[in-house]
Short mmCIF file of C-alpha atoms and ligand atoms in Angstrom, two decimals:
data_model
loop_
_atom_site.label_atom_id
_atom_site.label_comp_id
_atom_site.label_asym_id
_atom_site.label_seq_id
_atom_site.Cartn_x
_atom_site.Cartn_y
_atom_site.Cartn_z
CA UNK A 1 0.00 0.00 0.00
CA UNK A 2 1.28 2.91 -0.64
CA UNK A 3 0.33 6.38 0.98
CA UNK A 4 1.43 9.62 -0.44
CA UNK A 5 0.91 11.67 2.72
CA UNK A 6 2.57 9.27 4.81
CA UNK A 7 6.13 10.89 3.49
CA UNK A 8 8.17 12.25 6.27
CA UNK A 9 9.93 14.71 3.11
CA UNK A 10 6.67 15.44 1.70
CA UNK A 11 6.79 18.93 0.94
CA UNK A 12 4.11 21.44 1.73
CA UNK A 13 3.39 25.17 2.41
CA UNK A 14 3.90 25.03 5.93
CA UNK A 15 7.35 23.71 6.21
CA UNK A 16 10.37 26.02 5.91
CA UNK A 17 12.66 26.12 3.68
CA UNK A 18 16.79 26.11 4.52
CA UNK A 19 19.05 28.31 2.76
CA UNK A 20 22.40 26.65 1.37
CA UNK A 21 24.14 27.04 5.35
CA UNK A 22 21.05 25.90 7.09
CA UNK A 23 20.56 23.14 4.81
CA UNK A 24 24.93 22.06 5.13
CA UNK A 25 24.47 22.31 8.98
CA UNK A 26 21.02 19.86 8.57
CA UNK A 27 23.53 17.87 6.62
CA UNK A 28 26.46 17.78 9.26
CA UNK A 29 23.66 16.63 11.52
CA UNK A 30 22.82 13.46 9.87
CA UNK A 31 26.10 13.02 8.78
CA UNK A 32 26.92 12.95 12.78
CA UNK A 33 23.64 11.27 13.59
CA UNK A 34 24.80 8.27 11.15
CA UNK A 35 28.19 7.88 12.48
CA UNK A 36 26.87 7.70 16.02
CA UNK A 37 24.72 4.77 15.27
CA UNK A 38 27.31 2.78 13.01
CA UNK A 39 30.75 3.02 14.04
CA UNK A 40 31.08 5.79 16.77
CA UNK A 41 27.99 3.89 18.35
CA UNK A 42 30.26 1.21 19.02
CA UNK A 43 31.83 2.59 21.75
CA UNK A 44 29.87 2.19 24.36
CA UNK A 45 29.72 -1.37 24.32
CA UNK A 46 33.89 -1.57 23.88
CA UNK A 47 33.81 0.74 26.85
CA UNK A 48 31.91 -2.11 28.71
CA UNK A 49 33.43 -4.97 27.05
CA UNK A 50 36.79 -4.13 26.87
CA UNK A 51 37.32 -2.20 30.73
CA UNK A 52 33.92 -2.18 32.68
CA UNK A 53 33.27 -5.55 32.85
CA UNK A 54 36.75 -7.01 33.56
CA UNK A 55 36.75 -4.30 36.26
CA UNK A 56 33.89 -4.82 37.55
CA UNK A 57 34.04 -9.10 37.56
CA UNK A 58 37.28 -8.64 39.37
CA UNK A 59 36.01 -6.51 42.16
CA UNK A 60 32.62 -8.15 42.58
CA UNK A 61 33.41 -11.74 41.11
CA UNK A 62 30.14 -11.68 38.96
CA UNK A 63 29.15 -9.84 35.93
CA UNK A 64 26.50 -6.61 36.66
CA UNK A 65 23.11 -7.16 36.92
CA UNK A 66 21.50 -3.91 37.09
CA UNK A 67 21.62 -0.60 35.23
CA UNK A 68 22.38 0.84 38.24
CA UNK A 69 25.70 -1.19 38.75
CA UNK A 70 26.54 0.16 35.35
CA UNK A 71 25.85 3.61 35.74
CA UNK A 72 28.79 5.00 37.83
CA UNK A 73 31.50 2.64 36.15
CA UNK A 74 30.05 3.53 32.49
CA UNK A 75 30.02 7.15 33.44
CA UNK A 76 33.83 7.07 34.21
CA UNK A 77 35.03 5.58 30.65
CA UNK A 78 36.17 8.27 28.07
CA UNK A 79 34.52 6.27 25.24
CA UNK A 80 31.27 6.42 26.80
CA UNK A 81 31.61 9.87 28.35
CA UNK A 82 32.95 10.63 24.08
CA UNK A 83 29.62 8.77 22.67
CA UNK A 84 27.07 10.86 25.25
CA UNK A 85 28.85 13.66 24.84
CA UNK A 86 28.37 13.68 20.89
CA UNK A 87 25.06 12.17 20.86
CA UNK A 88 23.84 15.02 23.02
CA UNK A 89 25.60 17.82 20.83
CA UNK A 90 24.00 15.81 17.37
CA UNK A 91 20.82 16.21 19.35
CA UNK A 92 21.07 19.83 19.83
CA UNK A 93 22.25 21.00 16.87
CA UNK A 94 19.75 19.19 14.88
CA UNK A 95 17.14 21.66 17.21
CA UNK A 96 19.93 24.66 15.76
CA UNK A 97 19.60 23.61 12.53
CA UNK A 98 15.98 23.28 11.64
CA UNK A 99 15.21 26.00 14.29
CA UNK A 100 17.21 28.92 12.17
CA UNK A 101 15.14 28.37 8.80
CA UNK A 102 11.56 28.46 11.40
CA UNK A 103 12.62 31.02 13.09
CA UNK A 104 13.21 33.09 9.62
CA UNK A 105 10.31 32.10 8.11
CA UNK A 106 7.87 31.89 11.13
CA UNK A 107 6.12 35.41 10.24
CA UNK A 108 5.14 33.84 6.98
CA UNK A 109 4.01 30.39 8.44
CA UNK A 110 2.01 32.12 11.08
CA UNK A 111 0.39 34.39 8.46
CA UNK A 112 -0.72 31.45 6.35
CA UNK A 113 -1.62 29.37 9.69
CA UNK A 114 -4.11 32.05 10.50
CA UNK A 115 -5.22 32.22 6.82
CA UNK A 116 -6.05 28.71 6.50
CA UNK A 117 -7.15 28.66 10.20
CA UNK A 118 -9.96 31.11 8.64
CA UNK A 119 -10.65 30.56 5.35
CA UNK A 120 -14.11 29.75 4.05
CA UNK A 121 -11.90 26.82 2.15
CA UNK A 122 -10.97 24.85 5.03
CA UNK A 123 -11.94 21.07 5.27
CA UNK A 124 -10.90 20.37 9.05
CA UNK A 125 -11.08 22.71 11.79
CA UNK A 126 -9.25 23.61 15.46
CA UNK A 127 -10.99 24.31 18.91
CA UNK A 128 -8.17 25.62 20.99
CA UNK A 129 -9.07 25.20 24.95
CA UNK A 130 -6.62 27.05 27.07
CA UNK A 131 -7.99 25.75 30.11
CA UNK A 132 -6.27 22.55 29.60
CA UNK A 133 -3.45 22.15 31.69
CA UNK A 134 -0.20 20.76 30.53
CA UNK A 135 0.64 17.67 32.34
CA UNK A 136 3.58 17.68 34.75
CA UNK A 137 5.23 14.92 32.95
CA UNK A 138 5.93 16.88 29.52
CA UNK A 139 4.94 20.63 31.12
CA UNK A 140 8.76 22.93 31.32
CA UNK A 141 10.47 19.69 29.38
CA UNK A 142 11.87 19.98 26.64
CA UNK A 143 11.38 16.62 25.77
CA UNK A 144 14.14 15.01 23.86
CA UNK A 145 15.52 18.70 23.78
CA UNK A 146 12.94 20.49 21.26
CA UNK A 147 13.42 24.23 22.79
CA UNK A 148 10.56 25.46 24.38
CA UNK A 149 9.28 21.66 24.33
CA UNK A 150 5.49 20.81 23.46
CA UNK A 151 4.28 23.76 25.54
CA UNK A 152 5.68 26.70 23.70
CA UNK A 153 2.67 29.32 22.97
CA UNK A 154 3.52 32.68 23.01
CA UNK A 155 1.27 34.23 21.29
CA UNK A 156 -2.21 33.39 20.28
CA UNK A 157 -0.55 32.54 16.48
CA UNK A 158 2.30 30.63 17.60
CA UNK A 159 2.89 27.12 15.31
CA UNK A 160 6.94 27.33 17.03
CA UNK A 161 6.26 24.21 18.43
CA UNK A 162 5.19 21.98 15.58
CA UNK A 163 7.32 23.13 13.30
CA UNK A 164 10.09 22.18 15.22
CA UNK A 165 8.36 18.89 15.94
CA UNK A 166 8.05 17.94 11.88
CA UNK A 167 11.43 19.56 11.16
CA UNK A 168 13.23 18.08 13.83
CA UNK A 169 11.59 14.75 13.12
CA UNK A 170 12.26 14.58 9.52
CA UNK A 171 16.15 15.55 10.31
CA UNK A 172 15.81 12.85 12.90
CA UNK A 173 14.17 10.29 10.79
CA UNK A 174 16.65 10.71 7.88
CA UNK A 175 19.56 8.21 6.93
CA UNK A 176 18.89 6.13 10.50
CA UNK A 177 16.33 3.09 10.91
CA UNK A 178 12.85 4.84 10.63
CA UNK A 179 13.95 5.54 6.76
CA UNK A 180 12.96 8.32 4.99
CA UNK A 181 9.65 8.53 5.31
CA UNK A 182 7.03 8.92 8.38
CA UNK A 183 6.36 5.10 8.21
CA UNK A 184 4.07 5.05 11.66
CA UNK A 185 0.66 5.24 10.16
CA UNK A 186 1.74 4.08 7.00
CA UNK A 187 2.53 0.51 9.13
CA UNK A 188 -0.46 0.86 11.39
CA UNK A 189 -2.63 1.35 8.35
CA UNK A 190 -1.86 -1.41 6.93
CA UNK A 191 -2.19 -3.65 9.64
CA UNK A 192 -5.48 -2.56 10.18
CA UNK A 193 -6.37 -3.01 6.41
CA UNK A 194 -5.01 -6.76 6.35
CA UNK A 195 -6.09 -7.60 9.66
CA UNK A 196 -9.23 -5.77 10.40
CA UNK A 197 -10.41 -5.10 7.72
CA UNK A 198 -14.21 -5.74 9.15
CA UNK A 199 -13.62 -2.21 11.14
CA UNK A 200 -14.30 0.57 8.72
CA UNK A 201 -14.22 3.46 10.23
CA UNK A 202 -16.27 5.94 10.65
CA UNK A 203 -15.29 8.06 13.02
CA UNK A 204 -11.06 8.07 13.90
CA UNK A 205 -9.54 9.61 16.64
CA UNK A 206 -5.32 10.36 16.72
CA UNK A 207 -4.09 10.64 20.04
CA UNK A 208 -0.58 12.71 21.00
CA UNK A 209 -0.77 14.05 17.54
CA UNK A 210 2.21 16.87 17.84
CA UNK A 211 2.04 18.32 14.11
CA UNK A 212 -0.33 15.73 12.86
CA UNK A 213 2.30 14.22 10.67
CA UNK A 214 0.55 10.41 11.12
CA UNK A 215 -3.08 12.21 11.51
CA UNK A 216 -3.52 13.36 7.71
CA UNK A 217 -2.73 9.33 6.21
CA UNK A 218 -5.95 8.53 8.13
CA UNK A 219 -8.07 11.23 6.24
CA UNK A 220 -6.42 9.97 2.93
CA UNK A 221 -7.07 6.05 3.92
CA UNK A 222 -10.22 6.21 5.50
CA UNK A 223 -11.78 9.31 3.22
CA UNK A 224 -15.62 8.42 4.71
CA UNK A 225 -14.48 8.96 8.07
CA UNK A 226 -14.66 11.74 10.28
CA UNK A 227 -10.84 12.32 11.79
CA UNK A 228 -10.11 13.74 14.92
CA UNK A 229 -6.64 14.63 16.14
CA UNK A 230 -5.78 15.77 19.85
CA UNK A 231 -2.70 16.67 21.58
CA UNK A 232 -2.10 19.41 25.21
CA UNK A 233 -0.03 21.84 22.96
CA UNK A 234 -1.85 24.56 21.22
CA UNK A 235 1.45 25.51 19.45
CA UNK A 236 1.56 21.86 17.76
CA UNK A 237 -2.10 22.07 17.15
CA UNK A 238 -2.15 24.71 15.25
CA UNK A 239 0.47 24.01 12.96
CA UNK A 240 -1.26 20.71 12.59
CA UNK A 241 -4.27 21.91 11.54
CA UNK A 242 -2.48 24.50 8.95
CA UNK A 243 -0.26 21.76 7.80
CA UNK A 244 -3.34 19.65 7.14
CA UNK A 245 -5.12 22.39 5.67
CA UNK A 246 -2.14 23.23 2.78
CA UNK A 247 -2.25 19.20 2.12
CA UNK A 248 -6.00 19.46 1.38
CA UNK A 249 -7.32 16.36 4.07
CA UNK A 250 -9.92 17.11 6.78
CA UNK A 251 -8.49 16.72 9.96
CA UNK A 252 -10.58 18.01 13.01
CA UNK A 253 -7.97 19.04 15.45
CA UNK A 254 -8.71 19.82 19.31
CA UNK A 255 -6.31 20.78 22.41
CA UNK A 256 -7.72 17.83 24.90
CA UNK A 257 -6.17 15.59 27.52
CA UNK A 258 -5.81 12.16 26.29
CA UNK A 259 -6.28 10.92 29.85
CA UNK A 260 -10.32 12.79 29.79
CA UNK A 261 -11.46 13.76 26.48
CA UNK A 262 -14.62 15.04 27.04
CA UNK A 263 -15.65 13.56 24.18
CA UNK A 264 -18.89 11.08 24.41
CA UNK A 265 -18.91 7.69 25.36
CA UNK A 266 -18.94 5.55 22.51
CA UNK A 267 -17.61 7.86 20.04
CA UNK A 268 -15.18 6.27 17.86
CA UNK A 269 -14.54 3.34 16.04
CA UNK A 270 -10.59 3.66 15.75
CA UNK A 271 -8.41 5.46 18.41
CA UNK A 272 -5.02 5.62 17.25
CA UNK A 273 -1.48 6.67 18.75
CA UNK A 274 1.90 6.82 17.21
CA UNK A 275 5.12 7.40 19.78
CA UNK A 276 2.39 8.67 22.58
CA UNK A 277 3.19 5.92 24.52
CA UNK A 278 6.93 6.32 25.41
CA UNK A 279 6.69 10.21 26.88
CA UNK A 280 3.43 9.13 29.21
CA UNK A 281 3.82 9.03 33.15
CA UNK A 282 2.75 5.63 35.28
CA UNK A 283 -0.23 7.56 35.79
CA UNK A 284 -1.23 8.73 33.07
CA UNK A 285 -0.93 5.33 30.82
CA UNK A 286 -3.13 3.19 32.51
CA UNK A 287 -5.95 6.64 32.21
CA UNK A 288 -5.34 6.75 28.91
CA UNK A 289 -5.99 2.73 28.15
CA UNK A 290 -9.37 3.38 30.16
CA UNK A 291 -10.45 6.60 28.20
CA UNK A 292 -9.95 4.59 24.88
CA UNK A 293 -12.37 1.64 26.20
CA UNK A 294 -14.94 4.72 27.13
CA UNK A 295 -14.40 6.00 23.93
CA UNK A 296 -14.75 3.28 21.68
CA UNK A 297 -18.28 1.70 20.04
CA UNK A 298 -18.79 -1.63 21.17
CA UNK A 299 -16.51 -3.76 18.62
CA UNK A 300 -14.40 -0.65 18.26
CA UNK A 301 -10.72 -0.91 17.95
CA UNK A 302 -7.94 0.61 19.25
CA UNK A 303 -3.84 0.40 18.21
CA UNK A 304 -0.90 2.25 20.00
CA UNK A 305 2.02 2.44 17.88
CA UNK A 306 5.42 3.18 19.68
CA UNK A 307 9.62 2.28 19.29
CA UNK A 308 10.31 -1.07 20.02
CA UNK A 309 12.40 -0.47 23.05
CA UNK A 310 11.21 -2.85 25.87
CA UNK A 311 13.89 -4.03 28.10
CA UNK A 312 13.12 -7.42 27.64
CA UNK A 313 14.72 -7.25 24.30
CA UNK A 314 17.79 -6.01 24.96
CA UNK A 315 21.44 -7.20 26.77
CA UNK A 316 21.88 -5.00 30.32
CA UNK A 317 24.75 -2.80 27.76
CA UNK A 318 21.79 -1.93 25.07
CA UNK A 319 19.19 -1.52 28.24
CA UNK A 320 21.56 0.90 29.53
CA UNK A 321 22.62 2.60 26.43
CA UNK A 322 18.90 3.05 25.59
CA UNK A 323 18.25 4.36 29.18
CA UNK A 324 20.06 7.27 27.61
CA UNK A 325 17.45 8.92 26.34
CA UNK A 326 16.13 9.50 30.41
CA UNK A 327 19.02 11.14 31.47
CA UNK A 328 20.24 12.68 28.49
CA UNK A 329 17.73 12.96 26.16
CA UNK A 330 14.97 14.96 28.38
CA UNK A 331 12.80 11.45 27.97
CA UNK A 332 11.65 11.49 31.70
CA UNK A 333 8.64 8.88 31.01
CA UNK A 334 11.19 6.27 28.87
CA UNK A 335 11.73 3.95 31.90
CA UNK A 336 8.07 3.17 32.22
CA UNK A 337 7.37 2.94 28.67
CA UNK A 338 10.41 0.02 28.68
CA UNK A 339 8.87 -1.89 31.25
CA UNK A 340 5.03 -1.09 30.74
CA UNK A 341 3.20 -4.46 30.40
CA UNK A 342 0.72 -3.45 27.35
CA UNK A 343 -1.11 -6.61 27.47
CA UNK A 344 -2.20 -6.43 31.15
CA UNK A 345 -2.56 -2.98 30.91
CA UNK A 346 -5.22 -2.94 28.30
CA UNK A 347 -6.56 -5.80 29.86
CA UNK A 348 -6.91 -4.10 33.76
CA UNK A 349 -8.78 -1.29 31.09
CA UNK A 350 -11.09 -4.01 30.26
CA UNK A 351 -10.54 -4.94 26.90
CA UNK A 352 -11.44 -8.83 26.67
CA UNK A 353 -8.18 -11.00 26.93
CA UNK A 354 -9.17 -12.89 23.61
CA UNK A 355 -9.33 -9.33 21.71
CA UNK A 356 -5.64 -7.90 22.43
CA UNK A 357 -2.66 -8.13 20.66
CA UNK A 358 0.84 -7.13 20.83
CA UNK A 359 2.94 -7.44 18.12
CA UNK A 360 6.41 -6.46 16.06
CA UNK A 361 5.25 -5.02 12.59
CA UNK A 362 7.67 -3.91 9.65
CA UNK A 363 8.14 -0.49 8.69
CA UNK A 364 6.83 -0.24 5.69
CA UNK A 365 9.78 1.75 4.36
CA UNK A 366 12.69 0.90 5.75
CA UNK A 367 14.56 -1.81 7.98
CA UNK A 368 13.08 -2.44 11.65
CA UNK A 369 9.98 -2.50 12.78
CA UNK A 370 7.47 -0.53 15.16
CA UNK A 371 5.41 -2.51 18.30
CA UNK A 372 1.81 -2.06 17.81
CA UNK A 373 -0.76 -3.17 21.24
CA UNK A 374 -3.83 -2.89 20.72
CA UNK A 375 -7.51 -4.85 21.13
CA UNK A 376 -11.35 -4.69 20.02
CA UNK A 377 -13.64 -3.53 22.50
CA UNK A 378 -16.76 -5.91 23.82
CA UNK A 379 -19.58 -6.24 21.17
C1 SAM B 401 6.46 11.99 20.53
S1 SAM B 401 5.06 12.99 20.27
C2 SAM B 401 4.25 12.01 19.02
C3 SAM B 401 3.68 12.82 17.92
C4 SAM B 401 2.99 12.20 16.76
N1 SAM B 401 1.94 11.30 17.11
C5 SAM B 401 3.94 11.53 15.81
O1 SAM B 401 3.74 10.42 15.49
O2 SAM B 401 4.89 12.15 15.37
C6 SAM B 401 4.03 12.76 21.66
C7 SAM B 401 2.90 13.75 21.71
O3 SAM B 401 1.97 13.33 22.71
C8 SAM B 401 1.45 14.48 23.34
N2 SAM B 401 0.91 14.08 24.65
C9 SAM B 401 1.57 13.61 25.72
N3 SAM B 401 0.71 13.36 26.73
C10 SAM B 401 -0.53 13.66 26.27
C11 SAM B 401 -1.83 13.61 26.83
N4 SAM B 401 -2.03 13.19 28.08
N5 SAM B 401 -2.86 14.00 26.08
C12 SAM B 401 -2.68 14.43 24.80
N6 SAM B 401 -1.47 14.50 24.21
C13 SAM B 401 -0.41 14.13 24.94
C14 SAM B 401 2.63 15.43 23.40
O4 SAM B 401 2.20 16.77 23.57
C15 SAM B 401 3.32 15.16 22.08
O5 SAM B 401 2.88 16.04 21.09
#
């Protein structure tokens, strides 16, 4: 299947455009970004390998068995301290990069955000609610180190926020193992096509959907459904609704909590989410499974679409080297995404045991794959 909107690099009137510096320094970026997953990303483990573990065998006569007993030795070794050190610099001059050519042409995005925003054209629309409260988990982060993070709204045309969110994603994305292109709801799509194919929406809901990069492929997939899109910041909701807008879908976009919608019972057929998931609290998660089983018709579906980063997967080196992103990486909710049991969780929401699945699906446009949990709710 193949979905035109689904491109990370698709081009449109919202995004801006770098001039020949901005676009060298994007390409330094990935350039660095590459070399710290191939061979710079080696170090680490030769750190451990090579002087941590002998060290730490010797003194302790076993190998380590937490992150914790890794944490203080790692933290010591000049490869590892190297590694961090560049990983966090790649991270925050991507931000530098993409945030020069917004910051340039934000005047013009905001005009034609509040153009589109009220044009007699538009197919979607945006209810802004400012009385919803950012929650403390994401609220003054600037998660994974997007300046000004998900709350940024200074003014009551800001879009700051989500176009750093697409721009920094699609420098992100680029050259490493998500591919080129935005493959979340290009993968969940087509799951949901070959494997529930019984479901046809009519009425979609996107949860977390920053700048509605994996909202629109749901108006172009499903084009008899109504599409709603939420997310807490008004700065990434309005660009998502202007970026939707200049592609031509209908998205209806609204600033609500995930964990209480206020939307009624029984409204939706399809609740989505793509990368919500890893930046929720403890708290917050199991809410959020319980609002979706409100939300749904009876025989509804829902699918969660995240990174497949679950400790059980990984050696104690990669659990540790992916535990990264929480202390480096401004990804204070990563530790109970790794861990989060999906299967009892949507289960405790009460989604029947027979109905849920949890699952490893290929990208559809690169190498890897994304983890998709999800289940049908009681007919
Ligand atoms: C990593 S982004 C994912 C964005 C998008 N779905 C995508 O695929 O690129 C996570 C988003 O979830 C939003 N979010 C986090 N907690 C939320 C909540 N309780 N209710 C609504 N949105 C939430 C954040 O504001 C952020 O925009």
């Amino acid at each position: 299947m193949h979905l035109k909107t689904a491109t990370r690099t698709l081009t449109h009137e919202m995004l801006a455009r770098p001039d020949h510096d901005e676009l060298a320094r994007e390409k330094f970026v990935l350039s660095l970004k590459g070399s710290l997953r191939s061979g710079l990303g080696k170090a680490p483990r030769a750190a451990f390998e090579h002087r941590v573990l002998p060290a730490f065998q010797k003194e302790y006569g076993a190998a380590p068995a937490s992150l914790e007993d890794l944490r203080d030795p790692m933290a010591r070794e000049p490869l590892h301290q190297m590694w961090s050190a560049l990983s966090r610099s790649a991270q925050d001059l991507m931000w530098h990069a993409v945030g020069a050519s917004i910051e340039r042409a934000a005047p013009r995005m905001e005009t034609l955000a509040r153009k589109l925003r009220t044009s007699n054209r538009k197919l979607g629309s945006l209810m802004l609610n400012p009385s919803v409260k950012m929650p403390e988990y994401i609220g003054h982060i600037d998660v994974h180190g997007q300046p000004g993070g998900y709350e940024q709204d200074e003014s009551a045309d800001d879009i700051i926020a989500g176009a750093l969110y697409e721009s920094g994603g699609n420098l992100y994305s680029r050259g490493v193992a998500i591919g080129r292109h935005d493959s979340k709801a290009g993968c969940l799509i087509g799951y949901l096509q070959e494997h529930h194919a019984n479901l046809r929406p009519t009425r979609i809901l996107d949860m977390g959907c920053s700048a509605g990069g994996a909202s629109v492929p749901y108006a172009e997939a499903f084009p008899e459904a109504e599409v709603h899109a939420i997310d807490i910041g008004a700065g990434l909701l309005r660009y998502a609704h202007a970026r939707a807008e200049s592609l031509r879908f209908p998205v209806h976009f609204s600033q609500r909590n995930a964990e209480e919608t206020g939307f009624p019972d029984g409204h939706f057929d399809l609740i989505v989410s793509h990368n919500l998931f890893h930046e929720v609290s403890r708290r917050s998660g199991p809410r959020i499974f319980e609002e979706c089983h409100r939300l749904l018709r009876p025989g509804g579906a829902v699918f969660h679409l995240d990174i497949p980063a679950q400790r059980h997967r990984f050696d104690l080196l990669d659990q540790f080297v992916g535990d990264w992103q929480t202390w480096h990486n401004a990804e204070p909710c990563w530790p109970v995404y790794v861990t989060m049991d999906a299967r009892a969780e949507l289960e405790a929401a009460g989604f029947p045991e027979q109905t849920i699945e949890v699952l490893d699906r290929p990208k559809v446009d690169g190498p890897g794959h994304w983890f998709l949990f999800g289940a049908r709710k009681e007919n």
